[in-house]
Structure formats: structure tokens, C-alpha cells
Amino acid sequence: MNRKKLQKLTDSLNKNCKHFSKFEVKCLINLFYNLVGEVMERQGVVIGLDRNAFRNILHMTFGMTDDMIMDRVFRGFDKDNDGCISVTEWVYGLSVFLRGTLEEKMKYCFEVFDLNGDSFISKEEMFHMLKNSLLKQPSEEDPDEGIKDLVEITLKKMDHDHDGKLSFADYEQAVREETLLLEAFGPCLPDPKSQKEFEAQVFKDPNEFSEV
Amino acid sequence: MGVALTRSAQWTAAGHGAKTLEVTPLNEAIVKEIMMFVESFIYKYPQEANYVFVEPLEWKTNLDPSAFGSGYAVSETTVKSEEVDKNGEPLLYLSVPQIKIRSFGQLSRMLYIAKSMKLKEAQACIEANRNPVAKILGLDYNIINGKNGNSFVSSVLDKMNKDDDPESEIKMKIALQLKQLDLHLLNHSLKHISLEIRLNSGTVKNDIELLKQFSGKGEQTVLESIEYTSDYEFSNGCRAPPWRQIQGEICYVLVKPHDAEILCVTCSKEGVFLNGGKTDDEGQINYERKGEIYKDLVTLLKEKSAIFSENMSKQEVKFSEQLQKDQPNKAPKEEVAVTHKTSITSRKSAQENRINLGRSQLTKRLEPSLNWRTSVSSKESRNTLRDTQVEKHGGKLEKSRSSLSSGRAQLIRKSVEKIEEIISDSSSESEEDEEQPDHRQEANADLPSEYWQIQKLVKYLKGGNQTATVIALCSMKDFNLAQETCQLAIRDVGGLEVLINLLETDEVKCKIGSLKILKEISHNPQIRRNIVDLGGLPVMVNILDSPHKSLKCLAAETIANVAKFKRARRVVRRHGGITKLVALLDCGKHSAEPAQSSLYETRDVEVARCGALALWSCSKSYANKESIRKAGGIPLLARLLKTSHEDMLIPVVGTLQECASEENYRAAIKAERIIENLVKNLNSENEQLQEHCAMAIYQCAEDEDTRDLVRLHGGLKPLASLLTNTDNKERLAAVTGAVWKCSISKENVTKFREYKAIETLVGLLTDQPEEVLVNVVGALGECCQEHENRIIIRKCGGIQPLVNLLVGINQALLVNVTKAVGACAVEPESMMIIDRLDGVRLLWSLLKNPHPDVKASAAWALCPCIQNAKDAGEMVRSFVGGLELVVNLLKSENKEVLASVCAVITNIAKDQENLAVITDHGVVPLLSKLANTNNDKLRRHLAETISRCCMWGRNRVAFGEHKAVAPLVRYLKSNDTNVHRATAQALYQLSEDADNCITMHENGAVKLLLDMVGSPDEELQEAAAGCISNIRRLALAIEKARYS
């Protein structure tokens, strides 16, 4: 990619993305092309990170482990649903991921948790996301009982309109009351420590990074 | 069995057909017990098992004839036992569905055959045979219908005497067995009954009376007040209007806890709950229920008021003492009632049992049922002893019926209050320091539903990943964590350990959630101790280093709550917590605060506020004050003081106020120009802030410069105006304290006079708590040093209340009162009033007070009284034993007492007659003994007294004989002119005796006196010269004698 094009891209992204400075946008674009690497060679093909590459980044850099959540995070980034993350999606996604306001993060997290995309988090979805969250006790008759109970507890706490599922309004109200509930069903944002490391590494010296 | 069945078992309401047993745990337990008794009967008492019942027990059975095996003649619809009685009748006869059984042996076998159905069979049997004892033993043995239950034993004995055939002996044995079972059942059912209690008017009244005794002003009481809404009590003990009594309501109570608004509470049979309150206009009560129903008043108040539950736990011991005293009279009374009653309605008496237990509800954890068990088991041993027992109980009853017990409780309370006062006077550290006994919830007490829910959440905390943990934490936070039941539930299910463990993980969210809960529950004193015991504090101290500000805040706030007692404060210090907390105060350094980029960020100011809160708690220990200073806390606090947020200012000023008890803090406070800001905040709207500012000024104003600073920054006016607001006693105490210390400076007193503060202070002499009075009187004592103010006080009628306060017991107050009265006595007109009010006698009797400070202060006050009283000599003589008392005080060890007593004696000795009396009491040797002292104050007054006492008889010679002269000469080498003057006068008086002159000369008095002659003080000059002249004259006379 030539310089001019890169410059243009940086400018346009920077205009629409208020959380990053121009320098930071540039760093992120650089990082993106570094990560995509070989794919860049071929012309005419949409270039971007595919699901596996992205999940790899989430796992290695941000310490995420839950496959399902990582999948959902990928979907959250992949706005146009084409199965790979373009440079624009990359920068926009990271903008919320790293620097998003509470509102943006809530919207993002809700989308991650809403597995089937019907704008509600149903009991089944909750169960699905929480099913590995408790230590299985062999003594119990029904190993899922604890999870079911946990789902009920969560509903009691967050389902303000008592319709048995979480709308975005329910979720938003609950999070505003208690911010800890932002990632109620699994970590889908970077933890502060790895975020710090990531930013320190990426935004430090672009030249050094490109040599890697 | 009979009594238990009729009284304890719960029968369904009387219907048309046969009554049936209600399905309740209690009934089930009773039936089971009976079943077990019958089943084991055949093994335990094989002989009695063959006894044939007078009448068969008959009921409808569900047993199939086919179930019966060997030993029975079975046909399709009937079963006959092969065992027969004397007349050949079978002992068991079943003709579907009726079954008749006539011996215990057959009963046992039947139950054995019934297997899983036996419970049903037993119940059916009991239901169908309402009076089994009568059927088994015959009506003669039917004790339930007997007019006199007591005579059971005697009736049995009678029977035995009448016909002593073997059968009646067996009958007798069975009767005794049944009796035992009966008692066992009663005992057993009591345990059940004690778990479910309903209220009645007696219970409620009792509770309220007790609470009344423990309420009032002051911190140690549980409530400020508790009152019925209506004074009229109906004959049934209710106070609710009749149309509400129908609803089961008993009375309405207005309760004012220390920390909440007035609560209007309805006590009803169902329990106790908050109602809609009293409407303002007509005093009508809005009867509608506004809150949960609690099982009694104490439980309700524990939920509503934190201070109540805290003080309650302190009082509980005392409470129990009293109740324990009350119990024995009630229990036997009840017992007598139970046994003498002819049991007309079984239900009623069962209720009565409950009532009695209800009474003991107040001390639900303090084994109320114990008394009951003993009273019941005393029935067991019912025999000839019984009568004496009743007598004994009766005797006790009468004795303790009187108000003895309540009086005793009050006494205890008073003395406790006194002790605590003394402690809190000595140091602010004692606050909450006493370790309270740890009462865990009793296992068999019925646990609230919250307990189980919390237990479940703790399980998820233990076994969940961070997502589940966060959900469980958030859910736990939704419980009412201010409620003691929840706090203790978390602890009792092992939640504290988990919460503290979470703090050691790397998960920021879990830490935040955990701290949010710990912060709330650590308001409970017991939980605080548990947290410290589990090592929670070092972990929290470490979190103070976290990069996340909201974590720091929460940790600091939790530390603030936990560090309310000494051991916790020490742990914080030992782990370097103070330094870290002081570091939190350093906000605003990085002026460019980043926008809240992360969830874990909060404002620097908030961090500083939390740090100050924690330091405030910690600063109650001396060593911590020192650490705060060393960590450079004072400049930081000074900087925070310049902000204008009340949230911030209160902990900052609070910390400063605590620390200002230390000398070097006061210097630092002066240096950091903190006074200016303290004065500024006196004008704040917030009462708590005003209180702490006034308190800080009170502490700091020991120092003269500080007093001037307060004046220069215009602090006296707000102080004076705050005096007029007397509602908030804590603040009033702080403000009057500040006024007192400030009025030590003359200029300040002048200002106060301008602001009419003196008049206000006089107004505060009545109806105030002692903490306020001490300060008010102290302030007046300082003001009285000026003539003008003394007149103001007299004109405002301040002397009478001051003299009235002389009868108090508070040491600090007495010291100040005596000082003030003494200062007033300087004015002859005031002295007349004091004399009329018998104030001198009161002062004089304070010389007997055990505290040396009070003694000394009283003695100083007596001096102007004696000076200014008309006919002082006569007055002094009128106090029987008064002079002897004063002279004997010269044996005291305390220098201040000695000096003051010397001053009093000086004044007494102005009257010749009195001087003669004290001489007889041996004042001379006592004074001579004191002569070897280095204390200038004592020297001065001693010398004055000696010179006075020389005026009588051969006292001059006596002083010489007791070797008082040589030490006096040495006084002349002192640096104090007052000492010089007094000494020179004494030596002048002594030098009238020749031997004394020789002693003086030998000790080199002449040279010293010659110097004194050159003094500008005329009195001193004259006395010194007179003394020299006496010595010289003696020398001349000797010379003359030698040459002539």
C-alpha cells in the first residue's frame, strides 16, 4: 500500500474515531497490516483478519479464553458480517474495545451477549454463557442446578420489567446501578492490565514495531 | 400422656364430628414419641405388657387382616389374637375397619405389624381415644378430669392401701410409666412451642417497660425515648381502641432511636410493625402497615436502628440479668396456674404456655426455656416435696414482685455509665474498645430466609469463576447489608473468609465487589473483629497501592469502618497503612486528570476523602497520630481543609480534632495556618462539621497564640452564636468547650461579653448534659476573673445554678464549678448570695472528695469566701469538724492540695479564736513538716500561713522547736518575689523569739535579708528590715549582757 493511500485512510479513520489520536490510528493501521501480512500480496481480494487469526490475537494479547465469547467478540468487530475484519472494522472495534465510553461499551457487550441477535438476552442464552462458570460438584444430583439458579439470580437482579429476558433497557439500567455487571456473562473487554501492556507496546514506537 | 395430649397437642377447631390432630411438626413429634414408648414397652416392661386394659382402645384401622401372622386367628374380615384375658376374650380384636386392643403387648405387636403405617395407626388411635389413660387404667386414675391434679399420687397411694392385690400394683406401675411419658411429652412439646411465639399484651408491656428503663439521653442508652401513644389502658391490657383490638392490635408506641426519626410502631398479636405514623393535626394514627412484620419490638428496633442494636448487645448482659431475676417468679406462678387449673379449655392453657415463653423473647438467645425446663421437671419429682416447693416459690414471688429488680438494673446502668465516663474522659481511645462477647446465632433459633439465600450465594462465590463470582457479589449486595441478620449470616456461612480471599486475587472486579460488601457489613462491631481476626486488614492495606482509584477508595473506606477499635488500628499501623493512607490525601498533584477512561477510575478528590475517612478512624490511637505526623499528613490535611466539600471537610477536621490532643500537633496546626480554615468552617451549614471544628478549636486553644488567632480570624462571633442553638448536644458540648478554652485569654472574654455570650452561658447552666455543663462552667469560671463579668453573672441569676452544681459527682465538673463559685465569691455581694444558698458548706464538704483536684479547687474557692463573708470566723466555726478536717488535709501528698489548704488556713487564722482551735489540732508541727519543699507555690502559701499562725500563744517558739526556721531561710534564695515577701514576713514574725533569731543568723539569713531590703516591693522591704532589726537587737542585748 502506498504512502498516499495510507495517509488518506488514516485521515478518514481519524475523523470518525474520536478516541484515538492521529498517531494512534496510524499505529493501529500499521499493526493491522503487520498482522495480515501475506494476504496483502494478493490484489483485488478483501484483506482482513479471519476468525482464527482474530481469536488468536484475543487469546494471546488479551488473555481471553472462552471460545464462545471470543466468537461473539469477532462478530462484534465484524460489522459487515463478511467473515473477516477489515482495517476500518479493526480500528473502530478497538476504539470501543479499548477506549469506549460506558455507553459504547454497554452497547458492545450487549451485542456480544445477545447470541442470536434478537435484541434480547434470553434465559437460554444466559445458561449457555454461564454453563462453565461454576465448579461442578459431583455430589449434586443435577449438575446444572447451580447454573439455573445463577440464571435466576441474574434475572432477579437485572430483569427490571420481569418479562423473563433481558432487553437492552434492562441491561443498561442494571449496569448503571452497578458497573460491575457490564461484563455480566463473561469477560468480553480487555482486563486493565493487558490493555495497558497492549497500548504501551503498540503506541510506543511505530518504527520499531514495523521491524518486528 | 393425658396432660400432654390435651394441652400441648394441637387439635383442629371443634367441629361436629370427632376432632382430629392438626398436621403440625409438634403433633407429629408427640405421636412419634408415644409410638416409641408403646413399641418399646413390651421389651422394657414385659410383666406390665400383659396387663389388660379396663376398656379397650378402639379405632378405625387401615390395616388389612392379612397382615397378621402367627399368634392370630385370621379370617377374611376379622382377626382375633390367640392371647386372651381371664374371661377368654381376645386382647386384640379386628373386625374391619374397627380394631380393639386391650394390652400394651398387643399394641406393641400391632405397631410392629403395621410397619410403615404405624404412624397413621398411632395417630388414629390417639384421635379416637381422647382419654387413653382413663381407658387403660380406669376412671379412678383419670387425672385429667380430677378436680385436683396434685392429688394424683395420693389417690394412687390410697388405692394401694385399700386393696393390695397384685393387679393394682401393676396398675400403679403403669400409671407411673404413663406419667413419665406425659412429662416427657410435655417437655418435648415445649421445645417446639418455644419456636413459635405469638405476642400478647403482657409480653408487649413487659418489653416496653424494660426498654423504657434503658432509654434516655446519653450514648449508653439504647433509645432516646419510648412512649405509648395513649395513656389509657383497657382492662385486658390493650391500649388500642376497641375497633382496632378486633384486628389483634394491642398498642401503639412512639420510639425515638438515637440515629433515626421517631418511629410509630404497632404492636399486634401477629407481631410488631411500623404503621403510617401519627398525623399532625388530630394526633390520629394511620393504622396502615408500612413495613415488614417482626416478631417482637426488639427485633424491629434492631433492624431500624444501628445504635440500638449496638448498645443492645452491650446491654444484653444486663438485660438478661434482670430477666433472669424476673423469670423465676413468673415461671412458678405459671406453673401453679397450670396445675391448679381445671383445664376447661385445653387450647387456652396451651396458649398460656406460649405466652410465658413470649415474655422471655427479649432475651431470646439467653436460654429463656431453661427456666421452663426446670419448672416442668420439678413436676416430675412431684411428691411431698411439692408443697414446700410452692411455698418457696411463693416467697420468692412476693419478695421480687417489688420494684427491686428494676431498681437494681438502673443502679447497674448508672454505675456503668459512670465508669465509661471516666474512661472516655481519660482518652478518646476507649471508644468501642471493650471487646464484646461474640454471640453466634444459636443453631436451633429459626433462621431467616435471607440466611439460606446468602448461604447459597457464598457457595457460588466459592465455586464460581469470575463471572459467577461477580454475579453472586452483585446479588449479595442487594440484601439489606445494614441489617444485623444479614451481616451475621454472611459471617456464619463462612462468607467473610471468601470475601477476604477474593481481595488477594488479581481480579479487579471481584475485589471491587467484595470490598463493596465488606464496607457495608463492617459497620457491625462483631464483623469488624472477625475481619481483623481473619487477617483482612493487611490485604486491604496492600490494596491501597493499587493503580485503580476506585479500589483504593473502597479499601480506605472499609479500613475506616474496621479501624474503630484499638487492635485494628494497631494492625493498620504495623502494616504501613498509615503512610499509604496519608499518600492518598495527596490529590490534585496531577492536575490534568484523565477523563474516566476506565471503569475503575474515580476522582482524585474522592480518593483523598476516603483516605481522610480512614485516617480519622485510625487517629484515635496515640501511636497512629504520631505516624500520621511523621508521614507528613498535616500539610496535606491543611491543604484539603481549603476545599469546600463538606464530605471532605468532616473527615479532615475530624482527624485534626483527634490529633490536636497532642502537643506537637497543636504546634503544627498553628504553623500550617489551619486555625483560619477551622474558623471559616464554623460558619458552615453542616452541624457535624461545626461540631468537629469547634472540637478542634477546643483542643488547640490550650495554646495562647492559638486563642489569639481564633479571635483575629473572627472565630469568637460564630462560637457565641452557636451557643444559642442547644438542640444538638454533641455540637453544643464542642462549642462550649471551644468557648471555655478561648476565654482563658482576657481579650477573648471581652469579645464574648460584647457578643452577650456570658448571658447565654448562664442560661446553659440548667438542663444540659454533663459534658456541656463542664465546659459552660469552665467558661464562666474564666469569665469570672473580671469584675464586670461577675456582675453580669450575678445579675443573670447565675450563682444559684452554680451553687446547685456543687452537689454533683463528676470530677471535671466539680473542679470547674468550685473554681467558678470561688471566682464569684470575690464579689461581696455575690458572696452574700452564696452564703445564703449554703454554698460555703457545700464547698467545705468537697474537701472530703477523693479526687485531689477537686479538693484543691474547693480549697482555693474557700479562700475568697472566708475573706468576703460577713462574720467569717463564726461561719467557719459553725461547720462541725470543719477545722479539724482542714488541718488534717495538711497530711496530703499532693502539692496543689497542700498549697490550697495553706491558703485556707491563712484565711481561717485571721480569726483569733479559730487560730486557737487549729493550734489545738496541731497545725504547727504539720506545717513545720512541710517546710522542706522546693515547690514555690507551696512555699509562698506555707510561709504566709506560718506568719499568720505565729500570732497565737507560743506558736513562734513551737515553729522553732519543730525546725521550721532553717528551711524558711532557704526560701529566700528562691527566684520568686512572692515567696520572698511571704518568707520575709514569716521570718519577721518568727524573729520575735530569740532562739529563732539565732537559728536565722546561723543559716545566713542576715545577708539575704539585707539584699531584700533593697527590693522595690515595700512590704518585702519592711518585713526584711523588721526581721534584721530583731536579730540586731538580740545581738546588742547579748553584747550588753556580756559587758555589764
Short mmCIF file of C-alpha atoms in Angstrom, two decimals, chain A residues 11 39 65 104 119 125 157 161 194:
data_model
loop_
_atom_site.label_atom_id
_atom_site.label_comp_id
_atom_site.label_asym_id
_atom_site.label_seq_id
_atom_site.Cartn_x
_atom_site.Cartn_y
_atom_site.Cartn_z
CA ASP A 11 -7.21 10.78 7.94
CA VAL A 39 -2.62 -11.72 2.43
CA THR A 65 -10.17 -18.00 26.99
CA GLU A 104 -20.47 2.36 23.85
CA SER A 119 -32.13 -7.86 20.89
CA GLU A 125 -28.55 -17.64 26.21
CA LYS A 157 -31.08 -8.62 39.63
CA ASP A 161 -39.60 -5.41 33.57
CA SER A 194 -3.32 -6.47 29.41
#
